Short mmCIF file of C-alpha atoms in Angstrom, two decimals:
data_model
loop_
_atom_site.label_atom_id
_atom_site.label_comp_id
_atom_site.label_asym_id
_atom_site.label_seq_id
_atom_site.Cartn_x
_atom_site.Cartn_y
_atom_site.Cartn_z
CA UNK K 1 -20.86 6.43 36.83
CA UNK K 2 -19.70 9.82 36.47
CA UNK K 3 -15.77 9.03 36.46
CA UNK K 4 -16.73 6.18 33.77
CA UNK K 5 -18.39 8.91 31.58
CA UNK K 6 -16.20 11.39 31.83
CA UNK K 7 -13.50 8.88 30.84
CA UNK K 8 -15.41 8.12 28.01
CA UNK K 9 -15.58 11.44 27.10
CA UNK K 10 -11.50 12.32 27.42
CA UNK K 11 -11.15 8.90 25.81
CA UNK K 12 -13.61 10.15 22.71
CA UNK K 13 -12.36 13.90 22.86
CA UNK K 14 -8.29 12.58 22.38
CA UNK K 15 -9.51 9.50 19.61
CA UNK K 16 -11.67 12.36 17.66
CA UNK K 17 -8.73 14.81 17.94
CA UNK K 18 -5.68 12.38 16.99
CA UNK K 19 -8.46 12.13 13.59
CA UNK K 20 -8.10 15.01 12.63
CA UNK K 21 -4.43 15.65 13.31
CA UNK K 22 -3.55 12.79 11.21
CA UNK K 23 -6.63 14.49 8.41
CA UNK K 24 -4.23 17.63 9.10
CA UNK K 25 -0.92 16.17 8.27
CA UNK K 26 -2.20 14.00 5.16
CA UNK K 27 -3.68 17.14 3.85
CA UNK K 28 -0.54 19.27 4.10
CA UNK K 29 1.41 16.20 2.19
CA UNK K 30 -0.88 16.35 -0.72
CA UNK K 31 -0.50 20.86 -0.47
CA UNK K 32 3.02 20.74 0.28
CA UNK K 33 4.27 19.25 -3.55
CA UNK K 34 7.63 19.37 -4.09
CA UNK K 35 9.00 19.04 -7.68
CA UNK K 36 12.73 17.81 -8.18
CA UNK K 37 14.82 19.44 -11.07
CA UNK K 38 16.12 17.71 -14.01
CA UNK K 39 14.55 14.26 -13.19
CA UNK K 40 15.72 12.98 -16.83
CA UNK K 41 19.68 13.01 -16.08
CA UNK K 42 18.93 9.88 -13.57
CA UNK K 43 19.35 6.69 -15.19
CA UNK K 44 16.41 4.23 -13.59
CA UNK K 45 15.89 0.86 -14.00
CA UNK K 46 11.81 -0.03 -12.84
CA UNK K 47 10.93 -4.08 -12.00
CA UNK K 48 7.52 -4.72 -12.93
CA UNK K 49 5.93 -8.34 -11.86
CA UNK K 50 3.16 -10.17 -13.12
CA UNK K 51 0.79 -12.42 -13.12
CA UNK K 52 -2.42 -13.37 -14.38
CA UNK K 53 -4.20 -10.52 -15.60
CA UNK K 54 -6.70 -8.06 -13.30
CA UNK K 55 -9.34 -5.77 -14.72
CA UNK K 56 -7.31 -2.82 -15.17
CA UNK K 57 -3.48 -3.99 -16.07
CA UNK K 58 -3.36 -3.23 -19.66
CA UNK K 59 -4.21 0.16 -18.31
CA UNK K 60 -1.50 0.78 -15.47
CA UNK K 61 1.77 -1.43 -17.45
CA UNK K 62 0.89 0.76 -20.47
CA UNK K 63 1.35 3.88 -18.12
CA UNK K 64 5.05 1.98 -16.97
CA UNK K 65 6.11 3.41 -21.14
CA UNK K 66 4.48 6.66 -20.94
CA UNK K 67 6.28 8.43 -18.28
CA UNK K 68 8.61 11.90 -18.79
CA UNK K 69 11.67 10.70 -18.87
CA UNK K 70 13.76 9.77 -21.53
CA UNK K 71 16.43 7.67 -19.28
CA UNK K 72 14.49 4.48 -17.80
CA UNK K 73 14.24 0.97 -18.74
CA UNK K 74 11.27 -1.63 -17.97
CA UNK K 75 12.31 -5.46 -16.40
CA UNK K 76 8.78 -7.59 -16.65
CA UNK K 77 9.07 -10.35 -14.25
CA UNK K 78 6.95 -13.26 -14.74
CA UNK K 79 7.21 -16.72 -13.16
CA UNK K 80 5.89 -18.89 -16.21
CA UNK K 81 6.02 -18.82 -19.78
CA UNK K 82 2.21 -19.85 -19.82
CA UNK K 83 1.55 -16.74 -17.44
CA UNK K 84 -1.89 -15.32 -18.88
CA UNK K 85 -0.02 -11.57 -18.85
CA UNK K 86 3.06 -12.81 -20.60
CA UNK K 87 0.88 -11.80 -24.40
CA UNK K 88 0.26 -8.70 -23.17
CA UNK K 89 3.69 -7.56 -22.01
CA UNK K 90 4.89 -8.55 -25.00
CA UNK K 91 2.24 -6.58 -26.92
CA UNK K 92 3.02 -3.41 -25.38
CA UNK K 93 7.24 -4.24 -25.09
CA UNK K 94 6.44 -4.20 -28.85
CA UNK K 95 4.11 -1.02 -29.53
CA UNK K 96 7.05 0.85 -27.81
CA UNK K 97 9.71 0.02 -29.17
CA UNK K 98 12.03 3.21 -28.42
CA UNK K 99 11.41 2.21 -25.00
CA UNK K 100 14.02 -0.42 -23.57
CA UNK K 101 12.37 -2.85 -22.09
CA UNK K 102 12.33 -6.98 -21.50
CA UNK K 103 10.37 -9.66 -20.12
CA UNK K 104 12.17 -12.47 -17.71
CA UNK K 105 10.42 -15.76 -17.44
CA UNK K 106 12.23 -18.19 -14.13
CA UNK K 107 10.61 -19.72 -11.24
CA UNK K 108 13.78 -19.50 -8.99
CA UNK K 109 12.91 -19.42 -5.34
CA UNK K 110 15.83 -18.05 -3.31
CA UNK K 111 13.66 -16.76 -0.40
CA UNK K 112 9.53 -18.00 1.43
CA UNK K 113 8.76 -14.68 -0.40
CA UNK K 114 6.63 -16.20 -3.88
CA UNK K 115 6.42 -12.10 -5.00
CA UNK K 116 10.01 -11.40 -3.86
CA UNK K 117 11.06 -14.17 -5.88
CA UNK K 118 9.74 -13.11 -9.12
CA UNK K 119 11.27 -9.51 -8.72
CA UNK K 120 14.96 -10.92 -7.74
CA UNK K 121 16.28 -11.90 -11.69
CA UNK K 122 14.63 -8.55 -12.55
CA UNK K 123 16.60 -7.09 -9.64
CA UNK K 124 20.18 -8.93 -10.94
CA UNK K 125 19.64 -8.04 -14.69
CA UNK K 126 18.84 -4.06 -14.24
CA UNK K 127 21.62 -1.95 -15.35
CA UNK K 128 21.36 1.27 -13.60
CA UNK K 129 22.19 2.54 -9.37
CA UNK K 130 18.59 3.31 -9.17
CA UNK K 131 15.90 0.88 -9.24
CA UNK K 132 12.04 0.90 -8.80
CA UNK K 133 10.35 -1.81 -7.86
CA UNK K 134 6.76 -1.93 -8.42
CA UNK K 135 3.58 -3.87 -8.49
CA UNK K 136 1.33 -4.71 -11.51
CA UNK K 137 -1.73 -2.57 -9.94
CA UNK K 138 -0.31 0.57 -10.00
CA UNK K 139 -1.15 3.12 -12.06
CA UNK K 140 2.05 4.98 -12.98
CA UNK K 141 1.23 9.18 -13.82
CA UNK K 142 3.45 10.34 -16.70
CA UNK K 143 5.40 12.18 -13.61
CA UNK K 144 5.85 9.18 -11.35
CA UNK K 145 9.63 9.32 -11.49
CA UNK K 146 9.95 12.76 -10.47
CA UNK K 147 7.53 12.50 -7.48
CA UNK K 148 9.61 9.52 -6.51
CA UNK K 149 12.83 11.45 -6.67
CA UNK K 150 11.45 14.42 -5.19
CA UNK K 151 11.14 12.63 -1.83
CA UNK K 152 14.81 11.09 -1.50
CA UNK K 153 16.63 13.64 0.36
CA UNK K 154 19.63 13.54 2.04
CA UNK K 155 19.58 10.96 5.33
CA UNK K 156 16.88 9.18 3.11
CA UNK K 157 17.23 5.06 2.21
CA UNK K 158 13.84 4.37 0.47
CA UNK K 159 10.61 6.15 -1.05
CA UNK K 160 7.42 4.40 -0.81
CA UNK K 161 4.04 5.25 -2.05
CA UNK K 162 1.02 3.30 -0.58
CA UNK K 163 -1.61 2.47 -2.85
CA UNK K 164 -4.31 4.59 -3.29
CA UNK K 165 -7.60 3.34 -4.90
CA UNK K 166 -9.51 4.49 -7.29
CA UNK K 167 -11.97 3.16 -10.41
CA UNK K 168 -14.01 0.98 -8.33
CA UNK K 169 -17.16 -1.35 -9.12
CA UNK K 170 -19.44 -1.93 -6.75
CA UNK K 171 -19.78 -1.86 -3.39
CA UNK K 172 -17.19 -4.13 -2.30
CA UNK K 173 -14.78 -2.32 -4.60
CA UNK K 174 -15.54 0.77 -2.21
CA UNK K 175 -15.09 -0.79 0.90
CA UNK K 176 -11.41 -1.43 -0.28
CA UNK K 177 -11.22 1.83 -1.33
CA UNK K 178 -12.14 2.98 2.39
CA UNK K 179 -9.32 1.21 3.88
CA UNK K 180 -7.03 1.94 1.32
CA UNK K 181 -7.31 5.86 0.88
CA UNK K 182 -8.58 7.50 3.90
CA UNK K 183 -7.87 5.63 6.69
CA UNK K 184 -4.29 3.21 5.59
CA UNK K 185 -2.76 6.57 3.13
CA UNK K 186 -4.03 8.66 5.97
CA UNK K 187 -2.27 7.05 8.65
CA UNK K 188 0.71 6.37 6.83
CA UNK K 189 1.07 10.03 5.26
CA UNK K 190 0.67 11.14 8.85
CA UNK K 191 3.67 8.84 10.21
CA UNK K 192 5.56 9.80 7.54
CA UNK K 193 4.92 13.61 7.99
CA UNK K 194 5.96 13.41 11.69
CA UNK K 195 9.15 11.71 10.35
CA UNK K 196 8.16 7.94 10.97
CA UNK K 197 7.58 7.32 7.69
CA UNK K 198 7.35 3.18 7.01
CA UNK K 199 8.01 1.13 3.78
CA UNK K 200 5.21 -0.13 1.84
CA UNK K 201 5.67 -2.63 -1.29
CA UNK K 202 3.77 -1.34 -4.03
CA UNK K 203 6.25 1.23 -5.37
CA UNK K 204 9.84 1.27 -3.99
CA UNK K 205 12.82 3.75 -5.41
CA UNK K 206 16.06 2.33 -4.17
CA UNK K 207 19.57 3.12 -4.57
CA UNK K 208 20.88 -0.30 -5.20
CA UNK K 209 24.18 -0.09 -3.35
CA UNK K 210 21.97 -0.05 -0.03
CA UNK K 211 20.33 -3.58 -0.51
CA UNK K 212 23.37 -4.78 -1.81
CA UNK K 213 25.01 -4.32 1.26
CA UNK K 214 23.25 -6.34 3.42
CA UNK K 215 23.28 -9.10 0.59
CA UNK K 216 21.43 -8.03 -2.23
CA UNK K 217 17.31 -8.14 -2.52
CA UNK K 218 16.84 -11.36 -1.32
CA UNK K 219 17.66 -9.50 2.10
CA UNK K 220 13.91 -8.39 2.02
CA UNK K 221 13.09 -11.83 2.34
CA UNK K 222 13.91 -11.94 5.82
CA UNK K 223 10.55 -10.97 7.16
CA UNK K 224 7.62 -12.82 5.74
CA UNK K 225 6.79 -9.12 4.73
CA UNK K 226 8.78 -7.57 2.23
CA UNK K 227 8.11 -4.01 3.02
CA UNK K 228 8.72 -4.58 6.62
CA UNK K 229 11.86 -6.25 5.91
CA UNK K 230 12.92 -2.51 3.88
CA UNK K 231 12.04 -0.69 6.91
CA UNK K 232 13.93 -2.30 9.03
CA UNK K 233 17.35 -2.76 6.66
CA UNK K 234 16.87 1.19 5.99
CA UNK K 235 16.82 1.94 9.70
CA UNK K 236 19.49 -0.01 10.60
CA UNK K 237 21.38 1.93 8.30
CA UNK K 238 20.98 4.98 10.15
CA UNK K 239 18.89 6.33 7.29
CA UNK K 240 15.12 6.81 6.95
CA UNK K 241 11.94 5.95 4.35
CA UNK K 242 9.93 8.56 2.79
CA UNK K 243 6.88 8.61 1.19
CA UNK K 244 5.73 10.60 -1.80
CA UNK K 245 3.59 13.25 -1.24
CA UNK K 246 0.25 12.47 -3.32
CA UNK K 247 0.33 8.16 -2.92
CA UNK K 248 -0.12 6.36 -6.69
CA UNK K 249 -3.45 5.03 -7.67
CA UNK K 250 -4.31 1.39 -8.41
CA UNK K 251 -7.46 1.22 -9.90
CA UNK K 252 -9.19 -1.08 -8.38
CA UNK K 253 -12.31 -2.56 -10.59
CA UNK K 254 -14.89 -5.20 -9.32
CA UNK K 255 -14.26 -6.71 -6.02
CA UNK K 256 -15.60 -9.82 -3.94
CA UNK K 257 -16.19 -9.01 -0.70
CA UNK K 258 -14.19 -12.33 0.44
CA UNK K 259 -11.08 -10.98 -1.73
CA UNK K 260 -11.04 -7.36 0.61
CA UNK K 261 -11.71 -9.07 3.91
CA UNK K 262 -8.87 -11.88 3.22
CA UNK K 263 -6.68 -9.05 1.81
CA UNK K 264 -7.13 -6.79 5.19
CA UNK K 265 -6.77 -9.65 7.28
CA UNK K 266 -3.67 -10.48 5.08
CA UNK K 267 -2.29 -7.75 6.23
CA UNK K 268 -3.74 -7.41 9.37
CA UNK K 269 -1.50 -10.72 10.52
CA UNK K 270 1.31 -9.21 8.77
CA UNK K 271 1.69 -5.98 10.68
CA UNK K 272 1.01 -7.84 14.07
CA UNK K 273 4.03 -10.24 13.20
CA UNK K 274 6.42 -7.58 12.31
CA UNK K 275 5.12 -4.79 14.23
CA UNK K 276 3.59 -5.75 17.13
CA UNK K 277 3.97 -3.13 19.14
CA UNK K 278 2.58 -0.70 16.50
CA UNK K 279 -0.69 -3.15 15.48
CA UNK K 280 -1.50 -3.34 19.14
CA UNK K 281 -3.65 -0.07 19.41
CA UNK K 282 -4.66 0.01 15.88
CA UNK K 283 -8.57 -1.00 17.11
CA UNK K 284 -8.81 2.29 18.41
CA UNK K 285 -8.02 4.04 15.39
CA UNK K 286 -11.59 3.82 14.02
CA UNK K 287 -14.72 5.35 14.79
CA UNK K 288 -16.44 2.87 16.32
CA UNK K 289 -15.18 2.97 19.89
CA UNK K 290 -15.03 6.79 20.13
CA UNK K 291 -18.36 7.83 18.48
CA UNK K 292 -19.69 4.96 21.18
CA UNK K 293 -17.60 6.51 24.30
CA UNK K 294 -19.11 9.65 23.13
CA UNK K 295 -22.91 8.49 22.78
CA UNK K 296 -22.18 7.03 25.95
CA UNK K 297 -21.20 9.87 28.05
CA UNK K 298 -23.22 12.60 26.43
CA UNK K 299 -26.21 12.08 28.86
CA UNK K 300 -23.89 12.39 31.65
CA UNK K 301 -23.17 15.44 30.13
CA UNK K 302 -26.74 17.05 29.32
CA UNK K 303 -26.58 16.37 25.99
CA UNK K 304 -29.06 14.34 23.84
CA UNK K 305 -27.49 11.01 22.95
CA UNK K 306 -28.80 11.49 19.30
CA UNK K 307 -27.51 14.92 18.91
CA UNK K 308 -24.07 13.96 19.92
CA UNK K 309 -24.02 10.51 17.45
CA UNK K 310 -24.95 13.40 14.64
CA UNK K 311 -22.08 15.76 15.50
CA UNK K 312 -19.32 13.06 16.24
CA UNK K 313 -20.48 11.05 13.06
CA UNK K 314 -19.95 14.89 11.36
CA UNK K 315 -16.91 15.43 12.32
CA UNK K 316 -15.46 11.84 11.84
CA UNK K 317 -16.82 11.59 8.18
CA UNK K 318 -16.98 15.41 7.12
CA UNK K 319 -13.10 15.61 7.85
CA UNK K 320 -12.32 12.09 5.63
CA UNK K 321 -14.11 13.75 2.76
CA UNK K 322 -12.40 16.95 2.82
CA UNK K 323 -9.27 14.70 2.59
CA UNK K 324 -10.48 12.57 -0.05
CA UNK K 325 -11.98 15.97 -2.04
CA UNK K 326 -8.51 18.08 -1.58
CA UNK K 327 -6.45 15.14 -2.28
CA UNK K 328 -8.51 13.97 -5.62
CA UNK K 329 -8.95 10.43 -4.12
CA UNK K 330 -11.91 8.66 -4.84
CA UNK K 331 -15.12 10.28 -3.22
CA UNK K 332 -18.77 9.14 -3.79
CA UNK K 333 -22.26 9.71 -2.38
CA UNK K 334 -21.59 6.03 -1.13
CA UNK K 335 -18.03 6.74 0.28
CA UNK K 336 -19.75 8.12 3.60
CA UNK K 337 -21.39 4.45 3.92
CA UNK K 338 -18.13 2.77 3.20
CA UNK K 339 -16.15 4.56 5.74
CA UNK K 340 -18.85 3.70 8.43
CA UNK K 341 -19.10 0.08 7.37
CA UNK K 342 -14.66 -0.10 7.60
CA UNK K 343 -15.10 1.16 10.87
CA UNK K 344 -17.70 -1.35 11.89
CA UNK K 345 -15.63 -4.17 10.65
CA UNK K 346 -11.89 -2.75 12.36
CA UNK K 347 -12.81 -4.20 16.03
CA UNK K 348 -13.73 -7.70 14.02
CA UNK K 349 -10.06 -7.05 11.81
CA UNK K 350 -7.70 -6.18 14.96
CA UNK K 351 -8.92 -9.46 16.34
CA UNK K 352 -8.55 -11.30 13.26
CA UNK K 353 -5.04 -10.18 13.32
CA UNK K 354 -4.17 -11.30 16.57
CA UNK K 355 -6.42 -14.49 16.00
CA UNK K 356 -4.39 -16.67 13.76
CA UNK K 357 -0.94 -16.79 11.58
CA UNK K 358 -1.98 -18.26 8.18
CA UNK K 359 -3.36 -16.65 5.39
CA UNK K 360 -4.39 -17.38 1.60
CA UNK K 361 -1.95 -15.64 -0.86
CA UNK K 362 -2.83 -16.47 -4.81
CA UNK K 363 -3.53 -19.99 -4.04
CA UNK K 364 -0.79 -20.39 -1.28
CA UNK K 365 -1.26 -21.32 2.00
CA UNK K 366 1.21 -18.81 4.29
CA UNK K 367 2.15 -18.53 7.76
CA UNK K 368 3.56 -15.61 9.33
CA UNK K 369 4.71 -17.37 11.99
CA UNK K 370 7.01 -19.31 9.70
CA UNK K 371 7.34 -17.35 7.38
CA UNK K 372 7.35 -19.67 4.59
CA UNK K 373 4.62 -21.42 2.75
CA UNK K 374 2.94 -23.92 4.63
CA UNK K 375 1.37 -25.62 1.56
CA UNK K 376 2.68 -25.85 -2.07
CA UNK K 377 -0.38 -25.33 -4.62
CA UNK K 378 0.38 -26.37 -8.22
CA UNK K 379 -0.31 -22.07 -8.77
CA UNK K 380 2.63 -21.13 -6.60
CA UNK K 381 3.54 -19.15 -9.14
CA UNK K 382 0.56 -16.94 -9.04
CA UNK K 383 1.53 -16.02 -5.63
CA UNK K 384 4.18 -14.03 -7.12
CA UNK K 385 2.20 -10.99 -8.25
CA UNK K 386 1.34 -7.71 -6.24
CA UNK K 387 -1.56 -8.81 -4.49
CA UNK K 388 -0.32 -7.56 -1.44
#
């Protein structure tokens, strides 16, 4: 019994550690700003898709024409004519009109990839070296350009930002905000601060030339993930992704509670498929199994059970909300009880994950395994939107 606790305890002491070394290196990303000079003399070309409309997307494609820069243009992809967010593009394409910017309406289908689709003709008909690609959802700060181009530096093939989330209503709408900010911006501001840095799909910068090399952007529709698919081309190329130092914000508004567990098993399956190795010890990157290793052993240990739940749940928590205060992401009375209840459900996710390889996109029935569509839904269309 005393070997098993004091493995528990080594096991607790190196989870609770690795916790706050990845706190550590997410809070010197958000200090450690760096600005780039003269972001205007870069011609950029940003892809936008939609579909449908979500609570807050007047709000974040209005930010897409208010950015510093007076050298960008806007390509709206949209699969349909009859798209519900086709009025409004066109409403704010025409209350800025010194901005250049276009809708494209097509349904072609050149990869499995319904989102990848909708960006390609957006991809084909931008004019400039540099192109962003980026989702519906995100919430673009009149500086987003610069922060993008701040982070590609020399060896560098892509900038990423994961989504951060903010605005929400209701509960649910904080649980996603638990696994979006502090624990999946966390982890991946960490990787990328140790220089492992990974793509992620809601905001890409790319210089063209490096897709088109490796045949163009329907090249990212080799993995059933699109942002894995970048990570992979980029390495290959000898060159590396970066992320921006403070991650965007998509606001997030009212959420179901069977929209943020499909979502995180979404992705869940995805990261097993194309990372395998990397998804494997993701269960023990919660709280759950430490704080209980650490329960467990403290009597072993002559201290009181309680008293040691108090301190590890403490440390655990108190070091998330110094991220999420420092950084300016979304903190709440509630937040505490969101973080505990995300770390209650990652054992039940991780096994979800490994559990099956189909999952509900918009209406589509995928399969990671295949990656392709396993079922054809007269909405196909609405698949191609950034619900990812």
């Amino acid at each position: 019994m005393a070997g098993l606790a004091t493995a528990a305890l080594i096991f607790c002491a190196l989870a609770t550690a690795i916790h706050l070394i990845t706190i550590a290196l997410a809070l010197f990303r958000v200090l450690a700003r760096t600005k780039r000079r003269e972001p205007e003399s870069t011609p950029v070309s940003i892809v936008r898709p939609v579909c449908g409309i979500d609570h807050f997307d007047e709000l974040t494609l209005r930010s897409t024409f208010e950015l510093q820069s007076d050298s960008y243009e806007i390509i709206f992809c949209a699969a349909r004519e009859g798209d519900a967010a086709v009025p409004l593009v066109r409403k704010l394409i025409a209350q800025h009109p010194h901005i250049p910017a276009r809708l494209l309406i097509g349904d072609d289908r050149p990869t499995s990839n319904p989102k990848l689709n909708n960006v390609v003709k957006g991809w084909e008909a931008a004019r400039h070296p540099w192109i962003v690609l980026a989702d519906n959802n995100v919430l673009m700060p009149p500086d987003y350009l610069d922060d993008m181009f701040a982070a590609f530096g020399p060896g560098v093939g892509l900038v990423c930002s994961p989504p951060v989330g903010s605005r929400p209503i209701g509960f649910q709408a904080e649980l996603e905000c638990a696994f979006l900010n502090t624990y999946q911006a966390r982890w991946q501001s960490a990787a990328d601060a140790v220089g492992f840095g990974f793509a992620q799909g809601k905001s890409m910068l790319w210089r063209r030339d490096i897709l088109d090399a490796v045949g163009g952007i329907e090249a990212l529709g080799r993995e059933i993930a699109e942002d894995a698919a970048a990570t992979k081309i980029v390495r290959a190329r000898g060159l590396s992704v970066r992320l921006v130092d403070r991650p965007f914000e998509q606001p997030l508004g009212p959420r179901k509670l069977r929209q943020v567990w499909d979502r995180q098993v979404r992705w869940a399956r995805l990261r097993r498929a194309t990372f395998q190795l990397f998804y494997a010890p993701e269960v023990f990157t919660g709280s759950f199994f430490p704080i209980l290793a650490g329960v467990a052993a403290a009597a072993n240990f002559d201290v009181d059970p309680l008293v040691a739940l108090t301190a590890l749940v403490g440390v655990w928590y108190g070091a998330e909300a110094v991220l999420a205060s420092v950084a300016g992401w979304h903190l709440r009375l509630m937040s505490p009880l969101a973080w505990m209840t995300r770390d209650l459900l990652l054992p039940v996710l991780w096994l979800e994950g490994w559990s099956g390889d189909t999952f509900v996109w918009r209406g589509n029935d995928m399969s990671v395994a295949k990656g392709q569509e396993i079922s054809q839904s007269p909405s196909h269309a609405l698949a191609a939107t950034s619900d990812r």
